[in-house]
């Protein structure tokens, strides 16, 4: 059999787990697999490890550890953010996002639309950029949340999320950004 070189070009979709991450996780998969929320020692002793992990993630993005909520995946994070905005502002029934968000977001927005929410999917220019003037004009009094991803998972285009956040702040609207493709690649400072 001849040796073949395999080149992998799908790293943004699925990334090989870094060896140091495997090393850090193995003790918890092999020995300390208890439930950290439990009352008994075998589980409860792990709560401090979860809190340590929370503090590390918070420092990574310049947030407060109390602001970090662990989820199982990006899809759950995206859905939870949109859902939370809607349930905490029941009088606001409009979601503003872009037509190029990850399908995890678009499919949830389709579902929200079927539930009777109003949805605006902003188009992008031919170079993948976003018209911020259009975005600002599209924010309505009943907009519960504006969701604009940071780095696109297919094109790599980065949206100016700081500017989008500033527009949302000036309008008093919640802003959410999906940073699945950004974390670990460029510095993130949520403040
Ligand atoms: C930008 C973006 N958002 C969300 C997701 C969904 O993440 P997950 O597969 O962890 O649910 C992905 C997955 O690659 C992504 O690239």
PDB file of C-alpha atoms and ligand atoms in Angstrom:
ATOM      1  CA  UNK A   1       0.000   0.000   0.000  1.00  0.00           C
ATOM      2  CA  UNK A   2       1.364   3.445  -0.923  1.00  0.00           C
ATOM      3  CA  UNK A   3       1.471   6.173   1.701  1.00  0.00           C
ATOM      4  CA  UNK A   4      -1.023   8.971   1.119  1.00  0.00           C
ATOM      5  CA  UNK A   5      -0.878  12.479   2.524  1.00  0.00           C
ATOM      6  CA  UNK A   6      -4.241  13.711   3.723  1.00  0.00           C
ATOM      7  CA  UNK A   7      -4.921  17.448   3.900  1.00  0.00           C
ATOM      8  CA  UNK A   8      -7.773  18.544   6.148  1.00  0.00           C
ATOM      9  CA  UNK A   9      -9.524  21.791   5.202  1.00  0.00           C
ATOM     10  CA  UNK A  10     -12.571  21.704   7.462  1.00  0.00           C
ATOM     11  CA  UNK A  11     -10.992  22.963  10.658  1.00  0.00           C
ATOM     12  CA  UNK A  12     -13.625  25.613  11.340  1.00  0.00           C
ATOM     13  CA  UNK A  13     -16.356  22.985  11.348  1.00  0.00           C
ATOM     14  CA  UNK A  14     -14.579  20.357  13.415  1.00  0.00           C
ATOM     15  CA  UNK A  15     -11.272  21.006  15.125  1.00  0.00           C
ATOM     16  CA  UNK A  16      -9.033  18.305  16.524  1.00  0.00           C
ATOM     17  CA  UNK A  17      -9.000  18.517  20.308  1.00  0.00           C
ATOM     18  CA  UNK A  18      -5.709  20.001  21.529  1.00  0.00           C
ATOM     19  CA  UNK A  19      -3.519  17.503  23.468  1.00  0.00           C
ATOM     20  CA  UNK A  20      -3.434  19.788  26.528  1.00  0.00           C
ATOM     21  CA  UNK A  21      -7.248  19.855  26.559  1.00  0.00           C
ATOM     22  CA  UNK A  22      -7.350  16.055  26.479  1.00  0.00           C
ATOM     23  CA  UNK A  23      -4.845  15.943  29.359  1.00  0.00           C
ATOM     24  CA  UNK A  24      -6.879  18.434  31.382  1.00  0.00           C
ATOM     25  CA  UNK A  25     -10.131  16.519  30.773  1.00  0.00           C
ATOM     26  CA  UNK A  26      -8.971  12.932  31.272  1.00  0.00           C
ATOM     27  CA  UNK A  27      -9.034  12.910  35.116  1.00  0.00           C
ATOM     28  CA  UNK A  28     -12.667  14.058  35.003  1.00  0.00           C
ATOM     29  CA  UNK A  29     -13.638  11.426  32.431  1.00  0.00           C
ATOM     30  CA  UNK A  30     -11.766   8.583  34.145  1.00  0.00           C
ATOM     31  CA  UNK A  31     -11.942   9.165  37.898  1.00  0.00           C
ATOM     32  CA  UNK A  32     -13.792  12.302  38.961  1.00  0.00           C
ATOM     33  CA  UNK A  33     -16.997  11.910  36.979  1.00  0.00           C
ATOM     34  CA  UNK A  34     -19.426  12.784  39.787  1.00  0.00           C
ATOM     35  CA  UNK A  35     -22.203  15.359  39.655  1.00  0.00           C
ATOM     36  CA  UNK A  36     -20.813  18.662  41.017  1.00  0.00           C
ATOM     37  CA  UNK A  37     -24.317  19.793  42.037  1.00  0.00           C
ATOM     38  CA  UNK A  38     -24.803  16.782  44.328  1.00  0.00           C
ATOM     39  CA  UNK A  39     -24.725  16.848  48.129  1.00  0.00           C
ATOM     40  CA  UNK A  40     -22.326  13.888  48.580  1.00  0.00           C
ATOM     41  CA  UNK A  41     -18.560  14.405  48.639  1.00  0.00           C
ATOM     42  CA  UNK A  42     -17.664  12.386  45.484  1.00  0.00           C
ATOM     43  CA  UNK A  43     -19.719  14.785  43.376  1.00  0.00           C
ATOM     44  CA  UNK A  44     -19.661  17.972  45.381  1.00  0.00           C
ATOM     45  CA  UNK A  45     -15.847  18.080  45.570  1.00  0.00           C
ATOM     46  CA  UNK A  46     -15.882  18.803  41.815  1.00  0.00           C
ATOM     47  CA  UNK A  47     -17.837  22.055  42.195  1.00  0.00           C
ATOM     48  CA  UNK A  48     -14.568  23.922  42.806  1.00  0.00           C
ATOM     49  CA  UNK A  49     -13.174  22.593  39.492  1.00  0.00           C
ATOM     50  CA  UNK A  50     -16.253  23.822  37.645  1.00  0.00           C
ATOM     51  CA  UNK A  51     -15.860  27.232  39.318  1.00  0.00           C
ATOM     52  CA  UNK A  52     -12.176  27.301  38.374  1.00  0.00           C
ATOM     53  CA  UNK A  53     -13.121  26.590  34.764  1.00  0.00           C
ATOM     54  CA  UNK A  54     -15.758  29.343  34.922  1.00  0.00           C
ATOM     55  CA  UNK A  55     -13.175  31.842  36.191  1.00  0.00           C
ATOM     56  CA  UNK A  56     -10.769  30.865  33.394  1.00  0.00           C
ATOM     57  CA  UNK A  57     -13.429  31.322  30.709  1.00  0.00           C
ATOM     58  CA  UNK A  58     -14.419  34.672  32.245  1.00  0.00           C
ATOM     59  CA  UNK A  59     -10.803  35.901  32.209  1.00  0.00           C
ATOM     60  CA  UNK A  60     -10.481  34.740  28.589  1.00  0.00           C
ATOM     61  CA  UNK A  61     -13.195  37.194  27.479  1.00  0.00           C
ATOM     62  CA  UNK A  62     -12.811  39.822  30.252  1.00  0.00           C
ATOM     63  CA  UNK A  63     -16.158  38.971  31.865  1.00  0.00           C
ATOM     64  CA  UNK A  64     -17.204  38.365  35.462  1.00  0.00           C
ATOM     65  CA  UNK A  65     -17.378  34.634  36.346  1.00  0.00           C
ATOM     66  CA  UNK A  66     -21.008  35.172  37.424  1.00  0.00           C
ATOM     67  CA  UNK A  67     -21.775  36.084  33.807  1.00  0.00           C
ATOM     68  CA  UNK A  68     -20.585  32.726  32.439  1.00  0.00           C
ATOM     69  CA  UNK A  69     -23.223  30.080  31.723  1.00  0.00           C
ATOM     70  CA  UNK A  70     -21.998  26.740  30.404  1.00  0.00           C
ATOM     71  CA  UNK A  71     -24.027  25.089  27.653  1.00  0.00           C
ATOM     72  CA  UNK A  72     -23.499  21.885  25.694  1.00  0.00           C
ATOM     73  CA  UNK A  73     -22.758  23.565  22.338  1.00  0.00           C
ATOM     74  CA  UNK A  74     -22.973  26.661  20.163  1.00  0.00           C
ATOM     75  CA  UNK A  75     -26.470  25.849  18.988  1.00  0.00           C
ATOM     76  CA  UNK A  76     -27.787  25.720  22.545  1.00  0.00           C
ATOM     77  CA  UNK A  77     -26.029  28.999  23.398  1.00  0.00           C
ATOM     78  CA  UNK A  78     -27.493  30.786  20.379  1.00  0.00           C
ATOM     79  CA  UNK A  79     -30.971  29.467  20.993  1.00  0.00           C
ATOM     80  CA  UNK A  80     -30.839  30.252  24.719  1.00  0.00           C
ATOM     81  CA  UNK A  81     -29.771  33.849  24.085  1.00  0.00           C
ATOM     82  CA  UNK A  82     -32.611  34.562  21.650  1.00  0.00           C
ATOM     83  CA  UNK A  83     -35.139  32.674  23.737  1.00  0.00           C
ATOM     84  CA  UNK A  84     -34.104  34.489  26.959  1.00  0.00           C
ATOM     85  CA  UNK A  85     -34.482  37.899  25.300  1.00  0.00           C
ATOM     86  CA  UNK A  86     -37.987  37.004  24.149  1.00  0.00           C
ATOM     87  CA  UNK A  87     -39.252  35.506  27.418  1.00  0.00           C
ATOM     88  CA  UNK A  88     -37.854  38.366  29.516  1.00  0.00           C
ATOM     89  CA  UNK A  89     -39.401  40.980  27.189  1.00  0.00           C
ATOM     90  CA  UNK A  90     -42.758  39.406  26.281  1.00  0.00           C
ATOM     91  CA  UNK A  91     -44.045  42.707  24.889  1.00  0.00           C
ATOM     92  CA  UNK A  92     -41.276  42.686  22.249  1.00  0.00           C
ATOM     93  CA  UNK A  93     -42.005  40.271  19.396  1.00  0.00           C
ATOM     94  CA  UNK A  94     -39.378  41.138  16.783  1.00  0.00           C
ATOM     95  CA  UNK A  95     -35.960  39.525  16.159  1.00  0.00           C
ATOM     96  CA  UNK A  96     -33.400  41.220  13.899  1.00  0.00           C
ATOM     97  CA  UNK A  97     -30.558  39.134  12.517  1.00  0.00           C
ATOM     98  CA  UNK A  98     -28.638  38.550   9.277  1.00  0.00           C
ATOM     99  CA  UNK A  99     -29.343  36.144   6.455  1.00  0.00           C
ATOM    100  CA  UNK A 100     -25.843  34.655   6.791  1.00  0.00           C
ATOM    101  CA  UNK A 101     -25.940  33.485  10.421  1.00  0.00           C
ATOM    102  CA  UNK A 102     -25.106  29.853  11.119  1.00  0.00           C
ATOM    103  CA  UNK A 103     -27.999  27.494  10.402  1.00  0.00           C
ATOM    104  CA  UNK A 104     -28.215  26.905  14.162  1.00  0.00           C
ATOM    105  CA  UNK A 105     -29.509  30.467  14.420  1.00  0.00           C
ATOM    106  CA  UNK A 106     -31.499  30.673  11.187  1.00  0.00           C
ATOM    107  CA  UNK A 107     -33.450  27.488  11.929  1.00  0.00           C
ATOM    108  CA  UNK A 108     -34.341  28.710  15.407  1.00  0.00           C
ATOM    109  CA  UNK A 109     -35.472  32.040  13.919  1.00  0.00           C
ATOM    110  CA  UNK A 110     -37.641  30.141  11.404  1.00  0.00           C
ATOM    111  CA  UNK A 111     -39.193  28.319  14.351  1.00  0.00           C
ATOM    112  CA  UNK A 112     -39.802  31.629  16.167  1.00  0.00           C
ATOM    113  CA  UNK A 113     -41.494  33.022  13.063  1.00  0.00           C
ATOM    114  CA  UNK A 114     -43.819  29.994  12.987  1.00  0.00           C
ATOM    115  CA  UNK A 115     -44.637  30.787  16.627  1.00  0.00           C
ATOM    116  CA  UNK A 116     -45.833  34.244  15.533  1.00  0.00           C
ATOM    117  CA  UNK A 117     -42.731  36.360  16.140  1.00  0.00           C
ATOM    118  CA  UNK A 118     -41.692  38.925  13.529  1.00  0.00           C
ATOM    119  CA  UNK A 119     -38.314  38.256  11.925  1.00  0.00           C
ATOM    120  CA  UNK A 120     -36.016  40.466   9.852  1.00  0.00           C
ATOM    121  CA  UNK A 121     -33.107  38.781   8.057  1.00  0.00           C
ATOM    122  CA  UNK A 122     -30.717  41.502   6.896  1.00  0.00           C
ATOM    123  CA  UNK A 123     -29.082  40.834   3.513  1.00  0.00           C
ATOM    124  CA  UNK A 124     -25.331  41.262   3.036  1.00  0.00           C
ATOM    125  CA  UNK A 125     -23.424  43.045   0.261  1.00  0.00           C
ATOM    126  CA  UNK A 126     -21.637  41.084  -2.507  1.00  0.00           C
ATOM    127  CA  UNK A 127     -18.426  41.162  -0.427  1.00  0.00           C
ATOM    128  CA  UNK A 128     -20.282  39.715   2.552  1.00  0.00           C
ATOM    129  CA  UNK A 129     -20.352  42.972   4.515  1.00  0.00           C
ATOM    130  CA  UNK A 130     -23.288  44.364   6.429  1.00  0.00           C
ATOM    131  CA  UNK A 131     -24.991  47.732   5.792  1.00  0.00           C
ATOM    132  CA  UNK A 132     -24.977  49.257   9.279  1.00  0.00           C
ATOM    133  CA  UNK A 133     -27.279  52.077   8.232  1.00  0.00           C
ATOM    134  CA  UNK A 134     -29.878  49.486   7.160  1.00  0.00           C
ATOM    135  CA  UNK A 135     -29.333  47.608  10.416  1.00  0.00           C
ATOM    136  CA  UNK A 136     -29.986  50.754  12.446  1.00  0.00           C
ATOM    137  CA  UNK A 137     -33.092  51.560  10.425  1.00  0.00           C
ATOM    138  CA  UNK A 138     -34.397  48.017  10.911  1.00  0.00           C
ATOM    139  CA  UNK A 139     -34.400  48.200  14.718  1.00  0.00           C
ATOM    140  CA  UNK A 140     -38.020  48.630  15.773  1.00  0.00           C
ATOM    141  CA  UNK A 141     -39.565  49.659  19.110  1.00  0.00           C
ATOM    142  CA  UNK A 142     -40.616  46.013  19.520  1.00  0.00           C
ATOM    143  CA  UNK A 143     -37.197  44.534  18.643  1.00  0.00           C
ATOM    144  CA  UNK A 144     -36.347  42.172  21.497  1.00  0.00           C
ATOM    145  CA  UNK A 145     -32.834  41.345  20.301  1.00  0.00           C
ATOM    146  CA  UNK A 146     -30.370  42.008  17.506  1.00  0.00           C
ATOM    147  CA  UNK A 147     -28.243  38.944  16.725  1.00  0.00           C
ATOM    148  CA  UNK A 148     -25.189  39.458  14.500  1.00  0.00           C
ATOM    149  CA  UNK A 149     -22.389  36.901  14.348  1.00  0.00           C
ATOM    150  CA  UNK A 150     -18.777  37.999  14.656  1.00  0.00           C
ATOM    151  CA  UNK A 151     -16.908  35.768  12.181  1.00  0.00           C
ATOM    152  CA  UNK A 152     -18.795  33.909   9.485  1.00  0.00           C
ATOM    153  CA  UNK A 153     -18.150  30.163   9.503  1.00  0.00           C
ATOM    154  CA  UNK A 154     -18.177  29.857   5.696  1.00  0.00           C
ATOM    155  CA  UNK A 155     -16.746  33.096   4.309  1.00  0.00           C
ATOM    156  CA  UNK A 156     -14.594  34.220   7.247  1.00  0.00           C
ATOM    157  CA  UNK A 157     -16.068  37.721   6.915  1.00  0.00           C
ATOM    158  CA  UNK A 158     -16.030  39.534  10.239  1.00  0.00           C
ATOM    159  CA  UNK A 159     -18.860  41.859  11.131  1.00  0.00           C
ATOM    160  CA  UNK A 160     -18.058  45.064  13.094  1.00  0.00           C
ATOM    161  CA  UNK A 161     -19.742  43.850  16.272  1.00  0.00           C
ATOM    162  CA  UNK A 162     -18.469  46.743  18.399  1.00  0.00           C
ATOM    163  CA  UNK A 163     -20.253  49.178  16.094  1.00  0.00           C
ATOM    164  CA  UNK A 164     -23.377  47.016  16.020  1.00  0.00           C
ATOM    165  CA  UNK A 165     -23.314  46.845  19.829  1.00  0.00           C
ATOM    166  CA  UNK A 166     -23.007  50.654  20.019  1.00  0.00           C
ATOM    167  CA  UNK A 167     -25.997  51.094  17.678  1.00  0.00           C
ATOM    168  CA  UNK A 168     -28.051  48.665  19.797  1.00  0.00           C
ATOM    169  CA  UNK A 169     -27.022  50.412  23.008  1.00  0.00           C
ATOM    170  CA  UNK A 170     -28.073  53.788  21.602  1.00  0.00           C
ATOM    171  CA  UNK A 171     -31.465  52.289  20.721  1.00  0.00           C
ATOM    172  CA  UNK A 172     -31.847  50.491  24.066  1.00  0.00           C
ATOM    173  CA  UNK A 173     -32.018  47.077  22.342  1.00  0.00           C
ATOM    174  CA  UNK A 174     -30.335  43.870  23.481  1.00  0.00           C
ATOM    175  CA  UNK A 175     -27.441  42.689  21.324  1.00  0.00           C
ATOM    176  CA  UNK A 176     -26.168  39.151  20.910  1.00  0.00           C
ATOM    177  CA  UNK A 177     -23.203  37.871  18.939  1.00  0.00           C
ATOM    178  CA  UNK A 178     -22.272  34.307  18.013  1.00  0.00           C
ATOM    179  CA  UNK A 179     -18.492  34.044  18.509  1.00  0.00           C
ATOM    180  CA  UNK A 180     -18.127  30.316  17.837  1.00  0.00           C
ATOM    181  CA  UNK A 181     -15.623  31.023  15.053  1.00  0.00           C
ATOM    182  CA  UNK A 182     -13.791  33.783  16.887  1.00  0.00           C
ATOM    183  CA  UNK A 183     -12.989  32.406  20.341  1.00  0.00           C
ATOM    184  CA  UNK A 184      -9.372  31.288  20.530  1.00  0.00           C
ATOM    185  CA  UNK A 185      -8.469  33.055  17.276  1.00  0.00           C
ATOM    186  CA  UNK A 186      -8.641  36.716  18.171  1.00  0.00           C
ATOM    187  CA  UNK A 187      -8.771  38.509  21.518  1.00  0.00           C
ATOM    188  CA  UNK A 188     -12.260  38.928  22.929  1.00  0.00           C
ATOM    189  CA  UNK A 189     -13.150  41.645  25.427  1.00  0.00           C
ATOM    190  CA  UNK A 190     -16.879  41.690  26.147  1.00  0.00           C
ATOM    191  CA  UNK A 191     -16.519  44.978  28.021  1.00  0.00           C
TER     192      UNK A 191
HETATM  193  C1  LIG B   1     -20.698  30.332  13.695  1.00  0.00           C
HETATM  194  C2  LIG B   1     -21.256  29.078  14.286  1.00  0.00           C
HETATM  195  N1  LIG B   1     -22.307  29.163  15.124  1.00  0.00           N
HETATM  196  C3  LIG B   1     -22.845  28.068  15.685  1.00  0.00           C
HETATM  197  C4  LIG B   1     -22.342  26.813  15.431  1.00  0.00           C
HETATM  198  C5  LIG B   1     -22.997  25.623  16.051  1.00  0.00           C
HETATM  199  O1  LIG B   1     -22.163  25.119  17.052  1.00  0.00           O
HETATM  200  P1  LIG B   1     -22.391  23.643  17.623  1.00  0.00           P
HETATM  201  O2  LIG B   1     -22.039  22.686  16.538  1.00  0.00           O
HETATM  202  O3  LIG B   1     -21.435  23.588  18.802  1.00  0.00           O
HETATM  203  O4  LIG B   1     -23.815  23.534  18.059  1.00  0.00           O
HETATM  204  C6  LIG B   1     -21.235  26.657  14.570  1.00  0.00           C
HETATM  205  C7  LIG B   1     -20.664  25.350  14.285  1.00  0.00           C
HETATM  206  O5  LIG B   1     -19.674  25.195  13.593  1.00  0.00           O
HETATM  207  C8  LIG B   1     -20.682  27.826  13.985  1.00  0.00           C
HETATM  208  O6  LIG B   1     -19.644  27.760  13.133  1.00  0.00           O
END
